[in-house]
Tab-separated table of C-alpha atoms in Angstrom:
chain	number	residue	atom	x	y	z
A	30	UNK	CA	1.942	-3.630	18.790
A	31	UNK	CA	-1.428	-3.029	20.040
A	32	UNK	CA	-2.889	-5.471	17.546
A	33	UNK	CA	-3.965	-8.898	18.707
A	34	UNK	CA	-2.420	-11.695	16.707
A	35	UNK	CA	-5.839	-12.829	15.571
A	36	UNK	CA	-6.910	-9.397	14.560
A	37	UNK	CA	-3.777	-8.819	12.088
A	38	UNK	CA	-5.539	-10.035	8.923
A	39	UNK	CA	-8.646	-7.719	9.587
A	40	UNK	CA	-6.530	-4.401	8.900
A	41	UNK	CA	-4.809	-3.051	5.833
A	42	UNK	CA	-1.040	-2.645	6.423
A	43	UNK	CA	1.089	-0.555	4.430
A	44	UNK	CA	2.860	-3.597	2.888
A	45	UNK	CA	-0.536	-4.428	1.091
A	46	UNK	CA	-0.718	-0.645	-0.213
A	47	UNK	CA	2.959	-1.003	-1.446
A	48	UNK	CA	1.935	-4.455	-3.319
A	49	UNK	CA	-1.216	-2.667	-4.633
A	50	UNK	CA	0.991	0.090	-6.149
A	51	UNK	CA	3.338	-2.284	-7.609
A	52	UNK	CA	0.344	-4.327	-9.224
A	53	UNK	CA	-1.094	-0.990	-10.693
A	54	UNK	CA	2.214	0.349	-12.257
A	55	UNK	CA	3.043	-3.113	-13.590
A	56	UNK	CA	-0.214	-4.405	-15.248
A	57	UNK	CA	1.099	-6.433	-17.848
A	58	UNK	CA	3.187	-8.639	-15.492
A	59	UNK	CA	-0.414	-9.792	-14.091
A	60	UNK	CA	-2.677	-9.587	-17.121
A	61	UNK	CA	-3.805	-12.871	-18.147
A	62	UNK	CA	-2.049	-14.617	-15.455
A	63	UNK	CA	-3.070	-16.958	-12.579
A	64	UNK	CA	-2.458	-15.493	-9.171
A	65	UNK	CA	-2.592	-16.976	-5.560
A	66	UNK	CA	-2.134	-14.829	-2.533
A	67	UNK	CA	-0.906	-16.198	0.554
A	68	UNK	CA	-2.424	-14.225	3.621
A	69	UNK	CA	-4.755	-12.337	1.747
A	70	UNK	CA	-6.386	-10.687	4.827
A	71	UNK	CA	-9.279	-8.427	3.705
A	72	UNK	CA	-8.854	-9.314	0.187
A	73	UNK	CA	-7.252	-5.779	-1.150
A	74	UNK	CA	-4.164	-7.208	-3.173
A	75	UNK	CA	-6.370	-9.802	-4.719
A	76	UNK	CA	-9.036	-7.594	-5.933
A	77	UNK	CA	-6.438	-5.193	-7.338
A	78	UNK	CA	-4.878	-8.163	-9.213
A	79	UNK	CA	-8.243	-9.034	-10.591
A	80	UNK	CA	-8.830	-5.572	-11.428
A	81	UNK	CA	-5.726	-5.291	-13.785
A	82	UNK	CA	-6.885	-8.306	-15.666
A	83	UNK	CA	-5.456	-11.295	-14.017
A	84	UNK	CA	-7.397	-14.321	-15.405
A	85	UNK	CA	-7.767	-16.242	-11.976
A	86	UNK	CA	-6.955	-15.085	-8.391
A	87	UNK	CA	-6.941	-17.457	-5.186
A	88	UNK	CA	-7.097	-15.104	-2.244
A	89	UNK	CA	-6.237	-17.510	0.757
A	90	UNK	CA	-6.019	-17.080	4.576
A	91	UNK	CA	-7.514	-18.699	7.511
A	92	UNK	CA	-10.238	-18.145	9.876
A	93	UNK	CA	-13.935	-18.265	9.297
A	94	UNK	CA	-14.602	-14.494	10.225
A	95	UNK	CA	-11.751	-13.371	8.073
A	96	UNK	CA	-12.737	-15.436	5.068
A	97	UNK	CA	-16.250	-14.257	5.365
A	98	UNK	CA	-15.273	-10.610	5.435
A	99	UNK	CA	-12.904	-11.113	2.434
A	100	UNK	CA	-15.493	-12.751	0.507
A	101	UNK	CA	-17.824	-9.714	1.224
A	102	UNK	CA	-15.324	-7.285	0.073
A	103	UNK	CA	-14.750	-9.205	-3.246
A	104	UNK	CA	-18.494	-9.056	-3.806
A	105	UNK	CA	-18.784	-5.259	-2.968
A	106	UNK	CA	-15.926	-4.653	-5.570
A	107	UNK	CA	-17.171	-6.956	-8.377
A	108	UNK	CA	-17.530	-3.920	-10.559
A	109	UNK	CA	-13.617	-3.624	-10.631
A	110	UNK	CA	-13.028	-6.850	-12.597
A	111	UNK	CA	-14.314	-8.192	-15.920
A	112	UNK	CA	-16.493	-10.211	-16.130
A	113	UNK	CA	-17.023	-9.719	-12.367
A	114	UNK	CA	-14.605	-9.626	-9.382
A	115	UNK	CA	-16.635	-12.443	-7.863
A	116	UNK	CA	-15.876	-14.634	-10.788
A	117	UNK	CA	-12.235	-14.037	-11.046
A	118	UNK	CA	-11.360	-13.835	-7.193
A	119	UNK	CA	-12.004	-17.053	-5.355
A	120	UNK	CA	-11.569	-16.813	-1.536
A	121	UNK	CA	-9.973	-20.216	-0.184
A	122	UNK	CA	-8.754	-21.327	3.320
A	123	UNK	CA	-4.881	-22.067	3.499
A	124	UNK	CA	-3.379	-22.711	6.797
A	125	UNK	CA	0.459	-22.391	6.993
A	126	UNK	CA	0.796	-24.237	10.001
A	127	UNK	CA	-1.193	-27.232	8.767
A	128	UNK	CA	-0.375	-29.646	5.827
A	129	UNK	CA	-0.259	-26.960	3.217
A	130	UNK	CA	-2.386	-26.848	0.047
A	131	UNK	CA	-5.066	-29.518	0.916
A	132	UNK	CA	-4.955	-32.894	-0.655
A	133	UNK	CA	-8.176	-33.724	-2.623
A	134	UNK	CA	-8.817	-37.289	-3.503
A	135	UNK	CA	-9.194	-37.837	-7.401
A	136	UNK	CA	-12.457	-39.468	-6.619
A	137	UNK	CA	-15.931	-37.395	-6.626
A	138	UNK	CA	-15.835	-35.123	-3.404
A	139	UNK	CA	-18.674	-32.793	-1.923
A	140	UNK	CA	-17.523	-29.315	-0.990
A	141	UNK	CA	-19.288	-28.370	2.036
A	142	UNK	CA	-18.261	-24.503	1.888
A	143	UNK	CA	-17.020	-21.988	-0.689
A	144	UNK	CA	-13.533	-21.841	1.389
A	145	UNK	CA	-12.874	-25.592	0.659
A	146	UNK	CA	-10.624	-26.739	-2.199
A	147	UNK	CA	-12.126	-28.825	-4.953
A	148	UNK	CA	-10.278	-31.023	-7.277
A	149	UNK	CA	-10.662	-28.491	-9.871
A	150	UNK	CA	-9.245	-25.903	-7.817
A	151	UNK	CA	-6.145	-28.004	-6.942
A	152	UNK	CA	-5.460	-29.025	-10.556
A	153	UNK	CA	-5.912	-25.145	-11.705
A	154	UNK	CA	-3.303	-24.188	-9.039
A	155	UNK	CA	-0.868	-26.856	-10.239
A	156	UNK	CA	-1.437	-26.140	-13.901
A	157	UNK	CA	-2.161	-22.610	-14.238
A	158	UNK	CA	-1.123	-20.346	-11.371
A	159	UNK	CA	2.429	-18.866	-11.993
A	160	UNK	CA	2.296	-15.883	-9.619
A	161	UNK	CA	2.375	-15.860	-5.897
A	162	UNK	CA	1.604	-12.792	-3.833
A	163	UNK	CA	2.172	-12.211	0.056
A	164	UNK	CA	2.018	-8.879	1.878
A	165	UNK	CA	2.898	-8.023	5.516
A	166	UNK	CA	3.569	-11.796	6.657
A	167	UNK	CA	6.778	-11.105	8.659
A	168	UNK	CA	5.466	-10.485	12.126
A	169	UNK	CA	5.556	-13.893	13.990
A	170	UNK	CA	8.469	-16.453	13.489
A	171	UNK	CA	6.456	-19.381	13.502
A	172	UNK	CA	4.093	-18.078	10.978
A	173	UNK	CA	7.077	-16.886	8.703
A	174	UNK	CA	8.205	-20.598	9.194
A	175	UNK	CA	4.909	-21.821	7.913
A	176	UNK	CA	4.891	-19.283	5.212
A	177	UNK	CA	7.949	-20.505	3.535
A	178	UNK	CA	6.862	-24.148	3.988
A	179	UNK	CA	3.790	-23.233	2.191
A	180	UNK	CA	5.700	-21.271	-0.669
A	181	UNK	CA	8.174	-23.990	-1.303
A	182	UNK	CA	5.322	-26.586	-1.377
A	183	UNK	CA	3.604	-24.474	-4.155
A	184	UNK	CA	6.876	-23.995	-5.996
A	185	UNK	CA	7.453	-27.695	-6.181
A	186	UNK	CA	4.050	-28.183	-7.815
A	187	UNK	CA	3.171	-27.614	-11.377
A	188	UNK	CA	4.646	-24.959	-13.378
A	189	UNK	CA	7.568	-22.476	-12.473
A	190	UNK	CA	6.196	-19.639	-10.435
A	191	UNK	CA	7.324	-16.104	-9.222
A	192	UNK	CA	6.595	-14.843	-5.709
A	193	UNK	CA	6.287	-11.079	-4.815
A	194	UNK	CA	6.575	-10.363	-1.079
A	195	UNK	CA	5.982	-6.940	0.291
A	196	UNK	CA	6.712	-6.137	4.000
A	197	UNK	CA	7.627	-3.326	6.409
A	198	UNK	CA	10.953	-3.500	8.691
A	199	UNK	CA	9.339	-3.122	12.305
A	200	UNK	CA	11.912	-2.063	15.027
A	201	UNK	CA	11.113	-2.843	18.690
A	202	UNK	CA	12.855	-2.429	21.811
A	203	UNK	CA	13.409	-5.905	23.717
A	204	UNK	CA	14.625	-6.518	27.010
A	205	UNK	CA	16.588	-9.551	25.977
A	206	UNK	CA	18.937	-7.465	23.795
A	207	UNK	CA	18.376	-4.101	25.667
A	208	UNK	CA	18.347	-2.674	22.225
A	209	UNK	CA	16.146	-1.775	19.244
A	210	UNK	CA	15.896	-4.541	16.923
A	211	UNK	CA	13.902	-6.225	14.077
A	212	UNK	CA	14.091	-9.599	14.919
A	213	UNK	CA	10.913	-10.547	12.720
A	214	UNK	CA	12.505	-9.152	9.584
A	215	UNK	CA	15.808	-10.619	10.251
A	216	UNK	CA	14.073	-14.076	10.669
A	217	UNK	CA	12.324	-13.332	7.323
A	218	UNK	CA	15.610	-12.772	5.664
A	219	UNK	CA	17.236	-15.809	6.979
A	220	UNK	CA	14.258	-17.980	5.718
A	221	UNK	CA	14.612	-16.141	2.438
A	222	UNK	CA	18.454	-16.908	2.273
A	223	UNK	CA	17.657	-20.674	3.257
A	224	UNK	CA	15.048	-21.038	0.501
A	225	UNK	CA	17.424	-20.049	-2.075
A	226	UNK	CA	19.413	-22.378	-4.026
A	227	UNK	CA	18.948	-25.508	-6.287
A	228	UNK	CA	17.064	-28.625	-5.370
A	229	UNK	CA	16.721	-32.019	-6.763
A	230	UNK	CA	14.042	-34.503	-6.927
A	231	UNK	CA	14.427	-38.288	-7.571
A	232	UNK	CA	11.695	-39.308	-10.338
A	233	UNK	CA	11.557	-43.200	-9.363
A	234	UNK	CA	8.624	-45.142	-10.639
A	235	UNK	CA	7.058	-45.529	-7.326
A	236	UNK	CA	6.956	-41.989	-6.566
A	237	UNK	CA	6.419	-40.284	-9.893
A	238	UNK	CA	2.578	-41.937	-10.306
A	239	UNK	CA	-0.219	-39.860	-11.193
A	240	UNK	CA	-2.263	-38.834	-8.028
A	241	UNK	CA	0.780	-39.434	-5.654
A	242	UNK	CA	0.545	-36.962	-2.781
A	243	UNK	CA	2.137	-33.685	-3.399
A	244	UNK	CA	2.945	-33.347	0.267
A	245	UNK	CA	4.929	-36.345	0.011
A	246	UNK	CA	6.490	-35.022	-3.153
A	247	UNK	CA	7.694	-31.767	-1.600
A	248	UNK	CA	9.391	-33.553	1.296
A	249	UNK	CA	11.489	-35.646	-1.392
A	250	UNK	CA	13.110	-32.386	-3.043
A	251	UNK	CA	16.542	-32.034	-1.361
A	252	UNK	CA	18.783	-29.181	-1.692
A	253	UNK	CA	21.905	-29.540	-3.713
A	254	UNK	CA	25.072	-29.209	-1.595
A	255	UNK	CA	27.827	-26.919	-3.072
A	256	UNK	CA	30.393	-29.184	-4.966
A	257	UNK	CA	27.994	-31.845	-5.605
A	258	UNK	CA	25.701	-30.382	-8.593
A	259	UNK	CA	28.079	-32.214	-11.123
A	260	UNK	CA	27.014	-35.401	-9.527
A	261	UNK	CA	23.511	-35.059	-10.509
A	262	UNK	CA	23.912	-36.480	-14.016
A	263	UNK	CA	25.398	-39.852	-12.694
A	264	UNK	CA	22.305	-40.821	-10.961
A	265	UNK	CA	20.769	-44.065	-12.268
A	266	UNK	CA	17.058	-42.551	-12.087
A	267	UNK	CA	16.034	-39.405	-13.877
A	268	UNK	CA	16.383	-36.215	-11.738
A	269	UNK	CA	14.310	-33.054	-11.836
A	270	UNK	CA	16.226	-29.808	-10.667
A	271	UNK	CA	14.496	-26.790	-9.524
A	272	UNK	CA	16.504	-23.434	-8.928
A	273	UNK	CA	15.124	-20.694	-6.473
A	274	UNK	CA	16.590	-17.129	-6.496
A	275	UNK	CA	15.508	-14.021	-4.761
A	276	UNK	CA	16.191	-10.209	-5.364
A	277	UNK	CA	15.111	-6.913	-3.827
A	278	UNK	CA	12.747	-4.972	-6.259
A	279	UNK	CA	13.049	-1.087	-6.485
A	280	UNK	CA	10.008	0.616	-4.854
A	281	UNK	CA	10.757	4.010	-6.780
A	282	UNK	CA	7.338	3.510	-8.773
A	283	UNK	CA	4.349	5.920	-8.161
A	284	UNK	CA	2.195	5.817	-5.185
A	285	UNK	CA	-1.514	5.411	-6.129
A	286	UNK	CA	-2.819	5.039	-2.394
A	287	UNK	CA	-3.043	7.391	0.482
A	288	UNK	CA	-0.141	6.269	2.731
A	289	UNK	CA	3.457	6.919	3.675
A	290	UNK	CA	5.774	4.921	1.983
A	291	UNK	CA	8.497	4.725	4.450
A	292	UNK	CA	11.904	3.613	3.834
A	293	UNK	CA	11.363	0.599	5.834
A	294	UNK	CA	8.970	-0.800	3.166
A	295	UNK	CA	10.333	-3.545	0.983
A	296	UNK	CA	9.417	-5.770	-1.894
A	297	UNK	CA	11.045	-9.030	-2.765
A	298	UNK	CA	10.889	-11.142	-5.994
A	299	UNK	CA	11.495	-14.945	-5.623
A	300	UNK	CA	11.648	-16.943	-8.752
A	301	UNK	CA	11.745	-20.420	-9.474
A	302	UNK	CA	12.926	-22.375	-12.495
A	303	UNK	CA	13.045	-26.013	-13.471
A	304	UNK	CA	16.472	-26.878	-15.012
A	305	UNK	CA	17.245	-29.292	-17.712
């Protein structure tokens, strides 16, 4: 509670340590896979993902100070990855409250800073990234909303993806409730429940053209209302169907870091699948 909101990403929280333990205990899940971390902070989780053999890791966050610190940490720990951490882990800016993953014109574009996305980066995320990571992201409702918006945007791009989220339930006394509550966690769970389900995307000729805005594409996905699933096949235009499911992951794996694994720490897995 003593940490200002703009300094949250400058610290390592227990959820990140739990995520690191999970990665270290499940190296085969990450080996040779492409990863994108949301809210990477100082870069610890991304560095560990690179160290266990991920082929590419995009560590994303927002703020020049934080991104520069993260880039320094990647450089200092480059010996942990092969060929080097600097080559495996790329630090990029991704603002959940902005437009989402930046749209890059297919024409030639000069990248002004290492944190900017190039056309090649965007194409790599869409074609190769299949694992998303996030730790300690549920502490502000507006940011949580933006996080799930970004997750949905990423899951409706390219190949199916799996998201792992580590977080800690934090209880606070509020005058509004006159009780100890966990509102940030409750809001996270509500957003997670809202994300689950089946979505359809109508592939009309005007919308499916190459190079069209994926921001526009994401907004055209609509959730299938219960009882209407059987009507999908009666559409005159081709339909794509995306299914998103979540489950809580057991945290009984070994503790490789020096921290207290309190019972409030949780790990969630969210999977997306494109249905025929």
